mmCIF file of C-alpha atoms in Angstrom:
data_model
loop_
_atom_site.group_PDB
_atom_site.id
_atom_site.type_symbol
_atom_site.label_atom_id
_atom_site.label_comp_id
_atom_site.label_asym_id
_atom_site.label_seq_id
_atom_site.Cartn_x
_atom_site.Cartn_y
_atom_site.Cartn_z
ATOM 1 C CA MET F 186 19.536 -4.102 -15.833
ATOM 2 C CA ILE F 187 19.597 -7.529 -13.193
ATOM 3 C CA GLY F 188 18.969 -8.192 -9.508
ATOM 4 C CA ARG F 189 16.739 -5.374 -7.647
ATOM 5 C CA THR F 190 17.138 -1.608 -8.091
ATOM 6 C CA ILE F 191 15.382 2.202 -6.262
ATOM 7 C CA ILE F 192 15.569 4.846 -8.705
ATOM 8 C CA LEU F 193 15.240 7.920 -6.453
ATOM 9 C CA ASP F 194 13.761 10.963 -8.601
ATOM 10 C CA HIS F 195 11.353 13.054 -10.241
ATOM 11 C CA LEU F 196 8.563 13.076 -11.958
ATOM 12 C CA ASN F 197 6.759 15.780 -14.052
ATOM 13 C CA GLY F 198 7.853 18.021 -10.848
ATOM 14 C CA ARG F 199 6.703 15.613 -8.439
ATOM 15 C CA GLU F 200 8.881 13.509 -6.460
ATOM 16 C CA ALA F 201 9.050 9.612 -7.003
ATOM 17 C CA ALA F 202 10.176 6.684 -7.102
ATOM 18 C CA ALA F 203 10.912 3.402 -9.040
ATOM 19 C CA LEU F 204 11.593 0.545 -8.508
ATOM 20 C CA VAL F 205 13.086 -1.707 -11.063
ATOM 21 C CA VAL F 206 13.891 -6.406 -10.538
ATOM 22 C CA ASP F 207 15.241 -8.470 -13.377
ATOM 23 C CA GLY F 208 14.973 -5.336 -15.686
ATOM 24 C CA LYS F 209 10.826 -4.998 -15.236
ATOM 25 C CA LEU F 210 9.229 -1.856 -13.112
ATOM 26 C CA ASP F 211 7.512 -3.468 -10.356
ATOM 27 C CA ASP F 212 6.518 -0.904 -8.076
ATOM 28 C CA LEU F 213 5.718 3.341 -8.641
ATOM 29 C CA LEU F 214 5.343 5.784 -6.110
ATOM 30 C CA ILE F 215 5.345 9.672 -7.415
ATOM 31 C CA ALA F 216 3.117 12.374 -5.128
ATOM 32 C CA THR F 217 0.305 14.109 -4.834
ATOM 33 C CA ASP F 218 -1.150 16.681 -3.455
ATOM 34 C CA ALA F 219 -3.821 15.437 -1.307
ATOM 35 C CA PRO F 220 -2.958 14.219 2.154
ATOM 36 C CA ALA F 221 -0.409 11.453 2.118
ATOM 37 C CA PRO F 222 -1.612 8.465 3.756
ATOM 38 C CA GLY F 223 0.119 8.304 7.017
ATOM 39 C CA THR F 224 -0.598 11.742 7.688
ATOM 40 C CA ILE F 225 -1.621 12.558 11.420
ATOM 41 C CA TYR F 226 -4.665 15.108 12.012
ATOM 42 C CA ARG F 227 -5.228 16.675 15.619
ATOM 43 C CA ALA F 228 -9.573 16.764 13.952
ATOM 44 C CA ILE F 229 -12.343 18.068 15.235
ATOM 45 C CA ALA F 230 -15.506 15.834 14.866
ATOM 46 C CA ASP F 231 -18.456 17.707 12.968
ATOM 47 C CA ARG F 232 -20.932 15.499 12.511
ATOM 48 C CA PRO F 233 -22.455 12.307 13.145
ATOM 49 C CA VAL F 234 -23.334 10.417 9.934
ATOM 50 C CA LYS F 235 -26.548 8.570 10.148
ATOM 51 C CA GLY F 236 -26.637 4.342 9.700
ATOM 52 C CA GLN F 237 -23.562 4.724 8.402
ATOM 53 C CA GLY F 238 -21.827 5.175 12.180
ATOM 54 C CA GLY F 239 -18.973 7.130 11.171
ATOM 55 C CA MET F 240 -18.873 11.539 11.431
ATOM 56 C CA PHE F 241 -17.656 13.440 9.659
ATOM 57 C CA LEU F 242 -14.844 15.553 10.832
ATOM 58 C CA ARG F 243 -12.952 18.724 10.258
ATOM 59 C CA THR F 244 -9.328 18.744 9.112
ATOM 60 C CA PRO F 245 -7.123 20.981 8.165
ATOM 61 C CA ASP F 246 -7.229 19.401 4.343
ATOM 62 C CA GLY F 247 -10.966 18.919 4.052
ATOM 63 C CA ALA F 248 -13.975 16.919 5.232
ATOM 64 C CA ALA F 249 -12.607 13.561 7.168
ATOM 65 C CA PHE F 250 -14.504 10.168 7.757
ATOM 66 C CA LEU F 251 -13.983 8.439 10.531
ATOM 67 C CA ARG F 252 -15.664 4.680 10.321
ATOM 68 C CA GLN F 253 -17.112 3.076 13.563
ATOM 69 C CA ILE F 254 -17.433 6.025 16.294
ATOM 70 C CA LYS F 255 -18.920 5.698 20.107
ATOM 71 C CA GLY F 256 -18.523 7.992 22.941
ATOM 72 C CA MET F 257 -18.306 10.943 20.360
ATOM 73 C CA ALA F 258 -19.896 14.025 19.642
ATOM 74 C CA PRO F 259 -20.292 16.899 17.478
ATOM 75 C CA GLY F 260 -16.749 20.071 18.576
ATOM 76 C CA ASP F 261 -14.917 16.791 20.078
ATOM 77 C CA GLU F 262 -11.634 16.817 19.574
ATOM 78 C CA LEU F 263 -9.188 13.875 18.899
ATOM 79 C CA LEU F 264 -5.939 11.981 16.333
ATOM 80 C CA VAL F 265 -6.777 9.829 13.563
ATOM 81 C CA GLN F 266 -4.353 9.638 9.951
ATOM 82 C CA VAL F 267 -5.101 9.575 7.311
ATOM 83 C CA THR F 268 -5.227 5.927 5.532
ATOM 84 C CA GLY F 269 -6.185 5.643 2.034
ATOM 85 C CA TYR F 270 -6.644 8.810 -1.049
ATOM 86 C CA ALA F 271 -10.985 9.376 -1.721
ATOM 87 C CA ASP F 272 -12.634 9.202 -3.851
ATOM 88 C CA GLU F 273 -13.060 13.287 -6.096
ATOM 89 C CA GLY F 274 -15.674 14.684 -3.972
ATOM 90 C CA LYS F 275 -15.454 12.300 -1.170
ATOM 91 C CA ALA F 276 -13.389 13.110 2.413
ATOM 92 C CA ILE F 277 -10.946 12.114 3.657
ATOM 93 C CA PRO F 278 -10.817 8.166 4.655
ATOM 94 C CA VAL F 279 -9.135 8.502 8.314
ATOM 95 C CA GLN F 280 -8.636 5.604 11.487
ATOM 96 C CA ASN F 281 -8.360 6.391 15.055
ATOM 97 C CA ARG F 282 -5.505 4.517 15.118
ATOM 98 C CA VAL F 283 -2.728 6.002 15.574
ATOM 99 C CA LEU F 284 0.586 3.835 14.095
ATOM 100 C CA PHE F 285 4.301 5.426 13.875
ATOM 101 C CA LYS F 286 5.838 3.533 11.125
ATOM 102 C CA SER F 287 8.658 3.302 9.913
ATOM 103 C CA ARG F 288 11.835 0.801 8.067
ATOM 104 C CA TYR F 289 11.946 -1.505 10.638
ATOM 105 C CA VAL F 290 9.324 -0.117 13.994
ATOM 106 C CA ILE F 291 6.747 0.626 13.545
ATOM 107 C CA VAL F 292 5.149 2.291 17.568
ATOM 108 C CA THR F 293 1.217 1.359 18.009
ATOM 109 C CA PRO F 294 -0.367 3.227 21.567
ATOM 110 C CA ASN F 295 -2.009 1.752 23.110
ATOM 111 C CA ALA F 296 -1.550 -1.812 21.538
ATOM 112 C CA PRO F 297 1.194 -3.434 24.449
ATOM 113 C CA GLY F 298 3.802 -5.784 24.119
ATOM 114 C CA ILE F 299 6.535 -6.593 21.938
ATOM 115 C CA ASN F 300 6.499 -8.874 18.756
ATOM 116 C CA VAL F 301 8.141 -9.697 15.930
ATOM 117 C CA SER F 302 7.345 -10.576 12.106
ATOM 118 C CA ARG F 303 6.517 -13.791 11.838
ATOM 119 C CA SER F 304 8.640 -13.903 8.291
ATOM 120 C CA ILE F 305 11.782 -13.414 11.766
ATOM 121 C CA ARG F 306 11.686 -17.829 11.751
ATOM 122 C CA ASP F 307 15.210 -18.136 13.181
ATOM 123 C CA ASP F 308 15.489 -18.673 16.623
ATOM 124 C CA GLU F 309 18.643 -17.307 17.271
ATOM 125 C CA ARG F 310 17.589 -13.895 15.847
ATOM 126 C CA ARG F 311 14.060 -13.569 16.808
ATOM 127 C CA GLU F 312 16.265 -13.507 20.633
ATOM 128 C CA GLU F 313 19.270 -10.696 19.530
ATOM 129 C CA ILE F 314 15.974 -8.328 18.043
ATOM 130 C CA LEU F 315 14.534 -8.792 21.550
ATOM 131 C CA ALA F 316 17.480 -7.915 23.043
ATOM 132 C CA VAL F 317 18.358 -4.613 21.434
ATOM 133 C CA VAL F 318 14.549 -4.072 22.304
ATOM 134 C CA HIS F 319 15.487 -4.168 25.662
ATOM 135 C CA ASP F 320 18.586 -2.997 25.844
ATOM 136 C CA THR F 321 17.328 0.857 23.738
ATOM 137 C CA VAL F 322 14.185 1.294 26.114
ATOM 138 C CA GLU F 323 13.365 0.330 30.260
ATOM 139 C CA ASN F 324 9.614 -0.402 30.625
ATOM 140 C CA MET F 325 8.121 0.830 26.986
ATOM 141 C CA PRO F 326 5.775 2.934 26.884
ATOM 142 C CA HIS F 327 3.721 1.807 23.875
ATOM 143 C CA GLY F 328 3.923 -1.426 21.347
ATOM 144 C CA ILE F 329 6.606 -2.259 19.722
ATOM 145 C CA ILE F 330 6.270 -4.353 15.844
ATOM 146 C CA ILE F 331 9.489 -5.198 14.837
ATOM 147 C CA ARG F 332 9.771 -5.716 10.892
ATOM 148 C CA SER F 333 10.587 -8.043 8.715
ATOM 149 C CA SER F 334 13.099 -6.092 7.283
ATOM 150 C CA CYS F 335 14.726 -5.816 11.174
ATOM 151 C CA GLU F 336 16.267 -9.793 10.343
ATOM 152 C CA HIS F 337 18.646 -8.397 8.514
ATOM 153 C CA ALA F 338 19.475 -5.246 10.592
ATOM 154 C CA ASP F 339 22.599 -3.375 12.141
ATOM 155 C CA ALA F 340 21.636 -3.715 15.318
ATOM 156 C CA GLU F 341 22.802 0.207 16.196
ATOM 157 C CA ASP F 342 20.187 0.919 13.191
ATOM 158 C CA ILE F 343 17.319 -1.037 14.346
ATOM 159 C CA ALA F 344 18.019 1.082 18.424
ATOM 160 C CA ASP F 345 18.790 4.243 16.575
ATOM 161 C CA ASP F 346 15.263 3.578 14.330
ATOM 162 C CA LEU F 347 13.590 2.541 17.304
ATOM 163 C CA LEU F 348 14.633 5.607 19.738
ATOM 164 C CA SER F 349 13.182 7.630 16.422
ATOM 165 C CA MET F 350 9.909 6.135 17.074
ATOM 166 C CA LEU F 351 9.205 6.632 20.059
ATOM 167 C CA GLY F 352 9.451 10.088 19.933
ATOM 168 C CA LEU F 353 7.777 11.200 17.289
ATOM 169 C CA ALA F 354 5.521 9.149 19.074
ATOM 170 C CA ASP F 355 5.581 11.246 22.557
ATOM 171 C CA GLN F 356 6.327 14.260 20.432
ATOM 172 C CA VAL F 357 2.822 13.412 18.543
ATOM 173 C CA LEU F 358 0.092 12.127 21.708
ATOM 174 C CA ASN F 359 1.715 14.599 24.799
ATOM 175 C CA ASP F 360 0.733 17.720 22.631
ATOM 176 C CA ASP F 361 -1.444 19.999 24.217
ATOM 177 C CA GLY F 362 -2.171 22.263 21.256
ATOM 178 C CA THR F 363 -5.846 22.277 20.158
ATOM 179 C CA GLY F 364 -7.546 22.867 16.847
ATOM 180 C CA GLY F 365 -8.036 20.904 14.351
ATOM 181 C CA GLU F 366 -3.877 20.691 13.339
ATOM 182 C CA LYS F 367 -2.013 18.990 10.946
ATOM 183 C CA LEU F 368 0.987 17.130 13.035
ATOM 184 C CA VAL F 369 2.758 14.449 9.959
ATOM 185 C CA GLU F 370 2.777 14.652 7.077
ATOM 186 C CA GLY F 371 2.665 10.856 5.580
ATOM 187 C CA ASP F 372 5.713 9.849 4.095
ATOM 188 C CA LYS F 373 6.970 11.170 -0.445
ATOM 189 C CA PRO F 374 7.943 8.705 -2.464
ATOM 190 C CA HIS F 375 11.935 9.120 -1.358
ATOM 191 C CA LEU F 376 11.236 7.747 2.140
ATOM 192 C CA LEU F 377 8.425 5.036 1.601
ATOM 193 C CA ALA F 378 11.206 3.975 -0.850
ATOM 194 C CA TRP F 379 13.552 3.714 2.457
ATOM 195 C CA ARG F 380 10.766 2.403 4.605
ATOM 196 C CA ASP F 381 9.373 -0.689 2.938
ATOM 197 C CA TRP F 382 12.059 -1.568 -0.741
ATOM 198 C CA VAL F 383 13.956 -2.795 1.859
ATOM 199 C CA GLU F 384 15.885 -6.023 0.116
ATOM 200 C CA PRO F 385 19.128 -5.301 -0.848
ATOM 201 C CA ALA F 386 19.052 -2.879 -3.830
ATOM 202 C CA GLU F 387 21.140 -1.112 -6.476
ATOM 203 C CA ILE F 388 20.262 3.001 -4.891
ATOM 204 C CA VAL F 389 20.168 5.234 -7.794
ATOM 205 C CA THR F 390 19.818 8.490 -6.952
ATOM 206 C CA ASP F 391 21.793 10.472 -9.942
ATOM 207 C CA ASP F 392 18.765 12.877 -11.886
ATOM 208 C CA GLY F 393 17.364 11.526 -15.009
ATOM 209 C CA GLY F 394 18.314 8.511 -13.226
ATOM 210 C CA PHE F 395 13.722 7.551 -14.934
ATOM 211 C CA GLU F 396 14.558 8.116 -18.235
ATOM 212 C CA THR F 397 18.700 6.497 -17.940
ATOM 213 C CA HIS F 398 17.091 3.366 -16.711
ATOM 214 C CA ALA F 399 13.771 2.814 -19.318
ATOM 215 C CA VAL F 400 11.971 2.696 -16.712
ATOM 216 C CA LEU F 401 10.182 6.925 -18.492
ATOM 217 C CA ASP F 402 9.402 3.974 -21.160
ATOM 218 C CA ALA F 403 7.160 1.778 -19.296
ATOM 219 C CA ILE F 404 5.279 4.512 -17.392
ATOM 220 C CA ASP F 405 4.659 5.133 -20.989
ATOM 221 C CA ALA F 406 3.018 2.272 -21.161
ATOM 222 C CA LEU F 407 0.435 2.066 -18.797
ATOM 223 C CA GLU F 408 -1.664 4.912 -20.036
ATOM 224 C CA SER F 409 -1.911 2.056 -22.206
ATOM 225 C CA PRO F 410 -5.940 0.036 -20.329
ATOM 226 C CA ARG F 411 -4.074 -3.248 -21.890
ATOM 227 C CA PHE F 412 -1.066 -5.354 -21.203
ATOM 228 C CA GLU F 413 0.495 -8.892 -22.131
ATOM 229 C CA LEU F 414 -0.142 -12.543 -20.559
ATOM 230 C CA GLY F 415 1.957 -13.328 -22.824
ATOM 231 C CA ALA F 416 1.225 -16.490 -25.723
ATOM 232 C CA GLY F 417 -1.343 -14.449 -27.709
ATOM 233 C CA ALA F 418 -3.292 -14.045 -24.809
ATOM 234 C CA PHE F 419 -4.155 -9.835 -23.043
ATOM 235 C CA ALA F 420 -5.997 -8.488 -20.780
ATOM 236 C CA TYR F 421 -7.971 -4.344 -20.460
ATOM 237 C CA VAL F 422 -8.041 -2.773 -16.878
ATOM 238 C CA GLU F 423 -10.428 -0.199 -17.075
ATOM 239 C CA PRO F 424 -11.619 1.670 -14.998
ATOM 240 C CA THR F 425 -15.039 3.456 -14.121
ATOM 241 C CA ARG F 426 -16.567 5.575 -11.444
ATOM 242 C CA ALA F 427 -17.596 2.376 -9.663
ATOM 243 C CA LEU F 428 -15.443 -0.084 -9.960
ATOM 244 C CA VAL F 429 -12.595 -0.915 -11.531
ATOM 245 C CA ALA F 430 -13.006 -3.224 -14.615
ATOM 246 C CA VAL F 431 -10.526 -6.508 -16.233
ATOM 247 C CA ASP F 432 -11.247 -8.065 -19.609
ATOM 248 C CA VAL F 433 -8.851 -11.376 -20.105
ATOM 249 C CA ASN F 434 -8.245 -11.887 -23.052
ATOM 250 C CA THR F 435 -7.297 -15.129 -25.110
ATOM 251 C CA GLY F 436 -6.888 -13.898 -28.973
ATOM 252 C CA LYS F 437 -7.066 -15.634 -32.104
ATOM 253 C CA ASP F 438 -6.566 -18.950 -29.165
ATOM 254 C CA THR F 439 -9.858 -19.389 -28.523
ATOM 255 C CA SER F 440 -10.093 -23.228 -26.713
ATOM 256 C CA MET F 441 -10.308 -23.806 -23.423
ATOM 257 C CA THR F 442 -7.236 -25.123 -22.197
ATOM 258 C CA ALA F 443 -6.065 -21.077 -23.191
ATOM 259 C CA GLY F 444 -8.329 -19.469 -21.797
ATOM 260 C CA THR F 445 -7.202 -21.228 -18.913
ATOM 261 C CA LYS F 446 -3.562 -20.042 -18.687
ATOM 262 C CA ALA F 447 -4.726 -16.202 -20.008
ATOM 263 C CA ASN F 448 -6.470 -16.778 -16.017
ATOM 264 C CA PHE F 449 -3.662 -17.566 -14.554
ATOM 265 C CA ALA F 450 -1.424 -15.606 -16.675
ATOM 266 C CA LEU F 451 -3.970 -12.850 -14.710
ATOM 267 C CA ALA F 452 -3.854 -14.137 -11.450
ATOM 268 C CA LYS F 453 0.399 -13.878 -11.244
ATOM 269 C CA GLY F 454 0.843 -10.252 -12.786
ATOM 270 C CA LEU F 455 -2.600 -7.672 -11.967
ATOM 271 C CA PRO F 456 -1.224 -7.398 -9.043
ATOM 272 C CA ARG F 457 1.772 -5.676 -10.150
ATOM 273 C CA GLU F 458 -0.441 -4.113 -13.105
ATOM 274 C CA LEU F 459 -3.082 -2.341 -10.101
ATOM 275 C CA ARG F 460 0.020 -1.283 -8.081
ATOM 276 C CA LEU F 461 1.757 0.621 -10.522
ATOM 277 C CA ARG F 462 -1.094 1.771 -11.773
ATOM 278 C CA GLY F 463 -2.430 2.809 -8.856
ATOM 279 C CA LEU F 464 -6.127 1.614 -8.971
ATOM 280 C CA GLY F 465 -8.539 0.321 -5.895
ATOM 281 C CA GLY F 466 -11.930 0.173 -4.780
ATOM 282 C CA GLN F 467 -14.077 -2.465 -6.458
ATOM 283 C CA ILE F 468 -12.575 -4.684 -9.095
ATOM 284 C CA VAL F 469 -14.474 -6.735 -11.157
ATOM 285 C CA LEU F 470 -12.680 -9.888 -13.264
ATOM 286 C CA ASP F 471 -14.460 -11.293 -17.084
ATOM 287 C CA LEU F 472 -12.238 -13.729 -16.944
ATOM 288 C CA ALA F 473 -11.681 -15.854 -19.905
ATOM 289 C CA PRO F 474 -13.715 -18.942 -20.934
ATOM 290 C CA MET F 475 -12.571 -21.515 -19.209
ATOM 291 C CA PRO F 476 -14.274 -25.000 -17.420
ATOM 292 C CA LYS F 477 -15.344 -24.994 -13.826
ATOM 293 C CA LYS F 478 -12.866 -28.086 -12.544
ATOM 294 C CA ASP F 479 -10.505 -24.529 -12.901
ATOM 295 C CA ARG F 480 -11.708 -22.492 -10.870
ATOM 296 C CA ARG F 481 -10.454 -23.636 -7.389
ATOM 297 C CA GLY F 482 -7.128 -23.539 -8.695
ATOM 298 C CA PHE F 483 -7.327 -20.354 -10.265
ATOM 299 C CA GLU F 484 -8.705 -18.767 -7.331
ATOM 300 C CA SER F 485 -5.648 -20.210 -5.096
ATOM 301 C CA ALA F 486 -3.295 -18.742 -8.025
ATOM 302 C CA LEU F 487 -4.942 -15.586 -7.353
ATOM 303 C CA LYS F 488 -5.128 -15.149 -3.659
ATOM 304 C CA THR F 489 -1.229 -16.356 -3.452
ATOM 305 C CA ALA F 490 -0.521 -13.341 -5.542
ATOM 306 C CA LEU F 491 -2.307 -11.238 -3.720
ATOM 307 C CA ARG F 492 -1.240 -12.114 -0.682
ATOM 308 C CA ASN F 493 2.504 -10.736 -1.635
ATOM 309 C CA ASP F 494 1.130 -7.465 -2.589
ATOM 310 C CA SER F 495 1.857 -5.128 -0.667
ATOM 311 C CA ILE F 496 -1.976 -3.096 -1.033
ATOM 312 C CA GLU F 497 -4.619 -5.309 0.945
ATOM 313 C CA THR F 498 -6.712 -6.978 -1.455
ATOM 314 C CA VAL F 499 -10.061 -8.839 -0.877
ATOM 315 C CA PHE F 500 -10.321 -12.047 -2.256
ATOM 316 C CA VAL F 501 -14.745 -10.912 -2.394
ATOM 317 C CA GLY F 502 -15.978 -14.111 -4.839
ATOM 318 C CA TRP F 503 -17.465 -14.932 -8.406
ATOM 319 C CA THR F 504 -20.840 -13.492 -9.277
ATOM 320 C CA PRO F 505 -23.494 -15.697 -10.982
ATOM 321 C CA LEU F 506 -22.023 -14.658 -14.484
ATOM 322 C CA GLY F 507 -18.823 -16.455 -13.043
ATOM 323 C CA HIS F 508 -17.512 -12.822 -12.623
ATOM 324 C CA VAL F 509 -14.090 -12.098 -9.971
ATOM 325 C CA GLU F 510 -15.414 -9.780 -7.271
ATOM 326 C CA LEU F 511 -12.455 -7.736 -5.116
ATOM 327 C CA GLN F 512 -11.929 -5.034 -3.155
ATOM 328 C CA ARG F 513 -8.557 -3.307 -2.010
ATOM 329 C CA LYS F 514 -7.022 -0.732 -0.671
ATOM 330 C CA ARG F 515 -7.073 3.231 -1.931
ATOM 331 C CA ALA F 516 -3.885 3.012 -1.090
ATOM 332 C CA ARG F 517 -2.541 5.043 -4.374
ATOM 333 C CA LEU F 518 -3.970 7.719 -6.905
ATOM 334 C CA PRO F 519 -3.989 6.524 -10.403
ATOM 335 C CA VAL F 520 -1.568 7.338 -11.370
ATOM 336 C CA THR F 521 -3.074 8.909 -15.145
ATOM 337 C CA GLU F 522 -3.932 11.995 -13.378
ATOM 338 C CA LEU F 523 -1.090 12.051 -11.684
ATOM 339 C CA LEU F 524 0.680 12.055 -14.815
ATOM 340 C CA LYS F 525 -1.077 15.058 -16.264
#
């Protein structure tokens, strides 16, 4: 396969989507039994958490946790949205700023204004897209973010998407029900693929697409903690209860030059490995030996790779032992759990 291919299939009875770029698995989405990010609840405030400035909430799917609360008391009802997946035994992470995200637009209640993605740099195209928005809706009731996918989209598709998201937002915000209730289900893999994998691609929807396009072999490889970095170097990615440990090895070549090359290869490939494996939280990199003068270049390469990743990851810094610490959003569940 050359170029980009999106394959919509099922894996162990779960809805799944795979993105293959130049014949290599680049992203993987698998449905879970847990509430998906984007799910919106009408939740009930339960009890505050002293010292953390947060509140436990009751939802139909169990306890949720909301940070940075003000003026909220037990028994209050509020709209919240799932932001990620919880660690085992912990509450669902939520925020009280709900967003309505689709392929072309994001509707942002209580945040007025129209913002166009900075990725759309052509001024004339930006004005054309803004004209579509203004022609579609007068007196915009909510804020709107125009996504980068609008750059090459048809005006009719943008307008339809905008109206759909505005309608959903009004339906949720004007809901007059009471008690804990799930109001919006988070997007499943096939819809997520349509929403977020927007670059031109061949679409495969035939049953058994994962097998015929060698996706199953690539998924099997994810069950091993090891992945290759080239030139004989390799790394291990191993989750523990506390953190995800990444260990870089140069193989037979133990020179400083080999260590630097292996570390830079890791910087380029790590976001993909974490994305495919569904790993997040605290991540510690045990790098191969390299001169301290190369740290700045490595840090720059890693930050660039992380910026291009779809999942938010923060470069925290270097430890006294020379390890690198990252904090990554738990946007997915570990793929090894979903393959059981």
